[in-house]
Short mmCIF file of C-alpha atoms in Angstrom, two decimals:
data_model
loop_
_atom_site.label_atom_id
_atom_site.label_comp_id
_atom_site.label_asym_id
_atom_site.label_seq_id
_atom_site.Cartn_x
_atom_site.Cartn_y
_atom_site.Cartn_z
CA MET A 1 -4.27 25.02 12.24
CA SER A 2 -6.28 23.10 14.84
CA LEU A 3 -5.60 19.45 15.61
CA ALA A 4 -8.95 18.52 14.10
CA SER A 5 -8.18 20.28 10.83
CA LEU A 6 -4.73 18.66 10.64
CA PHE A 7 -6.41 15.29 10.15
CA ASP A 8 -9.53 16.40 8.26
CA LEU A 9 -9.77 15.14 4.67
CA THR A 10 -13.13 16.69 3.83
CA GLY A 11 -13.24 17.74 0.18
CA ARG A 12 -10.19 15.68 -0.80
CA SER A 13 -10.07 12.85 -3.32
CA VAL A 14 -8.14 9.67 -2.56
CA LEU A 15 -7.34 6.60 -4.67
CA VAL A 16 -6.56 3.27 -3.00
CA THR A 17 -5.38 0.29 -5.08
CA GLY A 18 -5.73 -3.24 -3.78
CA ALA A 19 -8.62 -2.01 -1.66
CA ALA A 20 -10.97 -4.99 -1.49
CA SER A 21 -9.34 -6.53 1.57
CA GLY A 22 -6.55 -6.28 4.12
CA LEU A 23 -4.57 -3.09 4.51
CA GLY A 24 -6.04 -1.53 1.37
CA LEU A 25 -9.54 -1.86 2.76
CA ALA A 26 -8.35 -0.36 6.05
CA TYR A 27 -6.86 2.60 4.15
CA ALA A 28 -10.13 3.14 2.29
CA GLU A 29 -12.21 2.98 5.47
CA THR A 30 -9.88 5.48 7.14
CA MET A 31 -10.06 7.94 4.25
CA LEU A 32 -13.85 7.75 4.16
CA GLU A 33 -14.16 8.25 7.91
CA ALA A 34 -11.90 11.31 7.63
CA GLY A 35 -14.23 12.80 5.01
CA ALA A 36 -12.46 12.06 1.73
CA ARG A 37 -14.07 11.01 -1.52
CA THR A 38 -12.47 7.60 -1.94
CA PHE A 39 -11.98 5.54 -5.09
CA MET A 40 -11.23 1.86 -4.45
CA THR A 41 -9.69 -0.49 -7.01
CA ASP A 42 -8.87 -4.18 -6.99
CA MET A 43 -8.49 -7.16 -9.32
CA ASP A 44 -11.12 -9.13 -7.39
CA ALA A 45 -14.36 -7.72 -8.81
CA GLN A 46 -16.68 -9.64 -6.49
CA ALA A 47 -14.85 -8.73 -3.29
CA LEU A 48 -14.53 -5.12 -4.42
CA ASP A 49 -18.25 -4.81 -5.22
CA THR A 50 -19.13 -6.30 -1.85
CA GLU A 51 -16.96 -3.85 0.08
CA VAL A 52 -17.97 -0.80 -1.95
CA GLU A 53 -21.65 -1.56 -1.41
CA ARG A 54 -21.09 -2.17 2.30
CA LEU A 55 -19.24 1.12 2.71
CA LYS A 56 -21.66 3.08 0.55
CA ALA A 57 -24.42 2.51 3.08
CA ARG A 58 -22.46 4.72 5.48
CA TYR A 59 -20.18 6.73 3.19
CA PRO A 60 -21.82 7.88 -0.06
CA LEU A 61 -18.52 9.30 -1.35
CA VAL A 62 -17.09 5.87 -2.22
CA GLU A 63 -16.61 4.47 -5.72
CA GLY A 64 -14.88 1.41 -7.09
CA ALA A 65 -13.47 -0.09 -10.27
CA VAL A 66 -11.59 -3.22 -11.26
CA LEU A 67 -7.96 -2.40 -12.06
CA ASP A 68 -4.84 -4.37 -12.94
CA VAL A 69 -1.98 -2.14 -11.79
CA ALA A 70 0.43 -4.10 -14.00
CA ASP A 71 -1.34 -2.51 -16.99
CA ALA A 72 0.18 0.97 -17.26
CA ALA A 73 -2.39 2.20 -19.79
CA ALA A 74 -5.26 1.09 -17.55
CA VAL A 75 -3.75 2.87 -14.55
CA ASP A 76 -3.26 6.06 -16.57
CA ALA A 77 -6.84 5.93 -17.86
CA LEU A 78 -8.32 5.41 -14.40
CA VAL A 79 -6.28 8.21 -12.81
CA ASP A 80 -7.04 10.57 -15.71
CA GLY A 81 -10.74 9.81 -15.42
CA MET A 82 -10.77 10.32 -11.68
CA ALA A 83 -9.00 13.66 -12.01
CA ALA A 84 -11.39 14.76 -14.76
CA ARG A 85 -14.47 13.91 -12.70
CA HIS A 86 -13.31 15.32 -9.37
CA GLY A 87 -10.94 18.08 -10.44
CA ALA A 88 -7.95 16.72 -8.55
CA ILE A 89 -6.40 13.69 -6.91
CA ASP A 90 -5.08 14.64 -3.50
CA CYS A 91 -3.69 11.33 -2.28
CA VAL A 92 -2.91 7.94 -3.78
CA PHE A 93 -2.23 4.73 -1.87
CA ALA A 94 -0.21 2.40 -4.11
CA ASN A 95 -1.14 -0.68 -2.16
CA ALA A 96 -1.93 -3.45 -4.66
CA GLY A 97 0.37 -6.43 -4.33
CA ILE A 98 0.53 -10.20 -4.19
CA SER A 99 1.81 -12.65 -1.64
CA ALA A 100 5.27 -13.33 -0.34
CA GLY A 101 5.58 -16.85 -1.74
CA ARG A 102 7.79 -19.46 -0.11
CA GLY A 103 10.94 -18.42 1.69
CA PHE A 104 14.18 -20.36 1.62
CA VAL A 105 13.34 -22.15 4.87
CA VAL A 106 11.52 -24.61 2.60
CA GLU A 107 13.21 -26.36 -0.30
CA ALA A 108 10.77 -25.01 -2.90
CA GLY A 109 11.75 -21.46 -1.99
CA GLN A 110 15.48 -21.90 -2.41
CA LEU A 111 17.43 -20.33 -5.28
CA GLU A 112 17.81 -23.40 -7.45
CA ASN A 113 14.08 -24.11 -7.25
CA LEU A 114 12.75 -20.62 -8.01
CA ASP A 115 9.69 -20.49 -10.23
CA LEU A 116 10.65 -17.82 -12.76
CA ALA A 117 7.07 -17.36 -13.93
CA HIS A 118 6.12 -16.55 -10.33
CA TRP A 119 9.12 -14.19 -10.10
CA ASP A 120 7.93 -12.29 -13.18
CA LYS A 121 4.35 -12.10 -11.92
CA VAL A 122 5.33 -10.78 -8.49
CA LEU A 123 7.62 -8.09 -9.88
CA ARG A 124 5.06 -7.09 -12.50
CA ILE A 125 2.46 -6.38 -9.82
CA ASN A 126 4.50 -5.44 -6.74
CA LEU A 127 7.06 -3.26 -8.52
CA ASP A 128 5.82 -2.34 -12.00
CA GLY A 129 2.35 -1.76 -10.56
CA VAL A 130 3.75 0.63 -7.96
CA LEU A 131 5.70 2.49 -10.63
CA HIS A 132 2.63 2.84 -12.84
CA THR A 133 0.54 4.13 -9.94
CA VAL A 134 3.14 6.57 -8.60
CA ARG A 135 3.89 7.89 -12.08
CA ALA A 136 0.24 8.45 -12.95
CA ALA A 137 -0.38 10.23 -9.65
CA ALA A 138 2.69 12.44 -9.97
CA ARG A 139 1.66 13.56 -13.45
CA HIS A 140 -1.49 15.12 -11.99
CA MET A 141 -0.02 16.34 -8.71
CA LYS A 142 3.09 18.14 -9.98
CA PRO A 143 1.26 20.93 -11.87
CA ARG A 144 -0.94 21.58 -8.80
CA ARG A 145 2.12 21.61 -6.53
CA GLU A 146 0.30 19.48 -4.00
CA GLY A 147 -0.25 15.80 -3.34
CA ARG A 148 0.43 12.77 -1.21
CA ILE A 149 1.59 9.37 -2.45
CA VAL A 150 1.78 6.45 -0.01
CA VAL A 151 3.27 3.12 -1.07
CA THR A 152 2.75 -0.10 0.85
CA THR A 153 6.09 -1.91 0.95
CA SER A 154 7.23 -4.32 3.70
CA ILE A 155 9.88 -4.82 6.32
CA ALA A 156 10.91 -7.70 4.04
CA GLY A 157 12.25 -4.97 1.77
CA LEU A 158 14.49 -3.62 4.53
CA ARG A 159 16.39 -6.82 5.35
CA SER A 160 16.63 -10.49 4.40
CA GLU A 161 13.53 -12.46 5.34
CA SER A 162 13.72 -16.25 5.37
CA LEU A 163 9.95 -16.72 5.44
CA SER A 164 9.33 -14.61 2.32
CA GLY A 165 10.10 -15.53 -1.26
CA TYR A 166 12.91 -14.04 -3.33
CA ALA A 167 10.53 -12.24 -5.68
CA TYR A 168 8.61 -10.63 -2.83
CA VAL A 169 11.62 -9.34 -0.88
CA THR A 170 13.23 -8.06 -4.08
CA SER A 171 10.08 -6.27 -5.20
CA LYS A 172 9.61 -4.61 -1.82
CA ALA A 173 13.25 -3.52 -1.53
CA ALA A 174 13.03 -1.98 -4.99
CA ALA A 175 9.75 -0.27 -4.11
CA ASN A 176 11.36 1.26 -1.02
CA ASN A 177 14.05 2.85 -3.15
CA LEU A 178 11.51 3.93 -5.75
CA VAL A 179 9.80 5.83 -2.93
CA ARG A 180 13.05 7.55 -1.94
CA GLN A 181 13.87 8.44 -5.54
CA ALA A 182 10.41 9.83 -6.29
CA ALA A 183 10.35 11.73 -2.99
CA ILE A 184 13.52 13.64 -3.90
CA GLU A 185 12.34 14.43 -7.43
CA LEU A 186 8.88 15.55 -6.36
CA ALA A 187 9.76 17.40 -3.14
CA PRO A 188 10.25 20.78 -4.92
CA HIS A 189 6.72 20.39 -6.26
CA ASN A 190 5.25 19.78 -2.77
CA VAL A 191 4.29 16.23 -3.74
CA LEU A 192 5.17 14.05 -0.75
CA VAL A 193 6.02 10.38 -1.22
CA ASN A 194 6.29 7.99 1.71
CA ALA A 195 6.06 4.26 2.37
CA ILE A 196 4.37 2.17 5.01
CA ALA A 197 6.47 -0.96 5.61
CA PRO A 198 4.30 -3.44 7.51
CA GLY A 199 5.52 -6.41 9.43
CA PRO A 200 3.22 -9.43 9.81
CA PHE A 201 -0.45 -8.43 9.82
CA ALA A 202 -3.46 -10.72 10.14
CA THR A 203 -4.51 -10.28 6.49
CA ASN A 204 -5.38 -12.60 3.61
CA ILE A 205 -1.90 -12.21 2.13
CA ASN A 206 -0.39 -13.67 5.33
CA GLY A 207 -3.22 -16.04 6.10
CA GLY A 208 -1.57 -19.15 4.72
CA ARG A 209 1.61 -18.61 6.69
CA LEU A 210 -0.25 -17.76 9.88
CA ARG A 211 -2.16 -21.04 9.67
CA LEU A 212 1.10 -22.99 9.82
CA PRO A 213 2.01 -23.42 13.52
CA GLU A 214 5.77 -23.31 12.88
CA SER A 215 5.54 -20.15 10.75
CA ALA A 216 3.20 -18.38 13.13
CA GLU A 217 5.47 -19.20 16.07
CA ARG A 218 8.55 -18.07 14.14
CA MET A 219 6.86 -14.74 13.38
CA ARG A 220 5.92 -14.23 17.01
CA THR A 221 9.39 -15.03 18.35
CA HIS A 222 10.99 -12.50 16.00
CA ILE A 223 8.60 -9.71 17.01
CA PRO A 224 9.42 -8.02 20.33
CA MET A 225 5.74 -7.32 20.96
CA GLY A 226 5.11 -11.05 20.63
CA ARG A 227 2.18 -10.98 18.22
CA VAL A 228 1.10 -10.17 14.69
CA ALA A 229 -0.74 -6.91 14.06
CA GLN A 230 -4.44 -6.43 13.49
CA VAL A 231 -5.51 -4.51 10.39
CA ASP A 232 -6.93 -1.55 12.31
CA GLU A 233 -3.45 -0.87 13.69
CA ILE A 234 -2.42 0.60 10.33
CA LYS A 235 -5.14 3.25 10.21
CA GLY A 236 -3.49 5.98 12.29
CA LEU A 237 -0.37 6.07 10.16
CA ALA A 238 -2.41 5.99 6.96
CA LEU A 239 -4.37 9.03 8.09
CA LEU A 240 -1.20 10.87 9.10
CA LEU A 241 0.45 10.37 5.71
CA ALA A 242 -2.67 11.39 3.77
CA SER A 243 -3.39 14.48 5.84
CA PRO A 244 -1.98 18.00 6.34
CA ALA A 245 -0.37 16.69 9.54
CA SER A 246 2.46 15.15 7.47
CA SER A 247 3.28 18.33 5.55
CA TYR A 248 7.04 18.07 6.26
CA MET A 249 7.43 14.33 5.71
CA THR A 250 8.72 12.82 2.49
CA GLY A 251 10.99 9.94 1.57
CA ALA A 252 10.23 8.07 4.80
CA ILE A 253 9.98 4.28 4.94
CA ILE A 254 8.03 3.70 8.13
CA PRO A 255 8.00 0.21 9.69
CA VAL A 256 4.84 -0.92 11.47
CA ASP A 257 6.20 -4.15 12.83
CA GLY A 258 5.96 -4.50 16.60
CA GLY A 259 9.65 -3.69 16.92
CA ALA A 260 10.93 -6.42 14.56
CA THR A 261 13.35 -4.19 12.65
CA ALA A 262 14.70 -2.67 15.88
CA ARG A 263 16.47 -5.93 16.76
#
């Protein structure tokens, strides 16, 4: 197989959740540029419509729909419909998630002050939503004995993280182990499950923290490369994990963090 064909997604169908902005939008752009029919979902209907229309001018194989990944029935219906229309789903990016919340460096983020409603909301989207998406994808991929599932987790799920809230770090740690568990179950069926674990990226989800001078400086001092990442810096790994080039990779949790977890 040539190098070009290793990274060619022509004729493949890809689903990206949380695709209206940030890393999800970068994933969708990458899949489209590599030739895949790409279905984008998000809770933000206006932002999603704007991005789908923008991309459609260059990539006619893009579609979009509003989706709440916390609703298992809605996820199943969307994945079933996509498979029925296109014959198969080759890759799914389970990317939808919500923000880190306040870490324990501020009083509001400490244990005794936790907002339990926020805890429930974060786990419902960041963990239950991942489960719903991975499960729906696996149901279609297993019989075909082929598929790629990529989950966006976080380096906050690999270690304690004082700048991130309890709900966020817990949801991401659980998602990392969900990836490992699903990878082992699905490996005999040639369905590969991996995770991208980003460090700080210049995205909307981190925007509030990056605007605080003390938080931005704290992030930079804990990153050996001395800066936060730009969104385009995720695209190469996304393409690798969606493409034939990753045919012997499963169960990997891959940090993209400027060296932060190497300390």
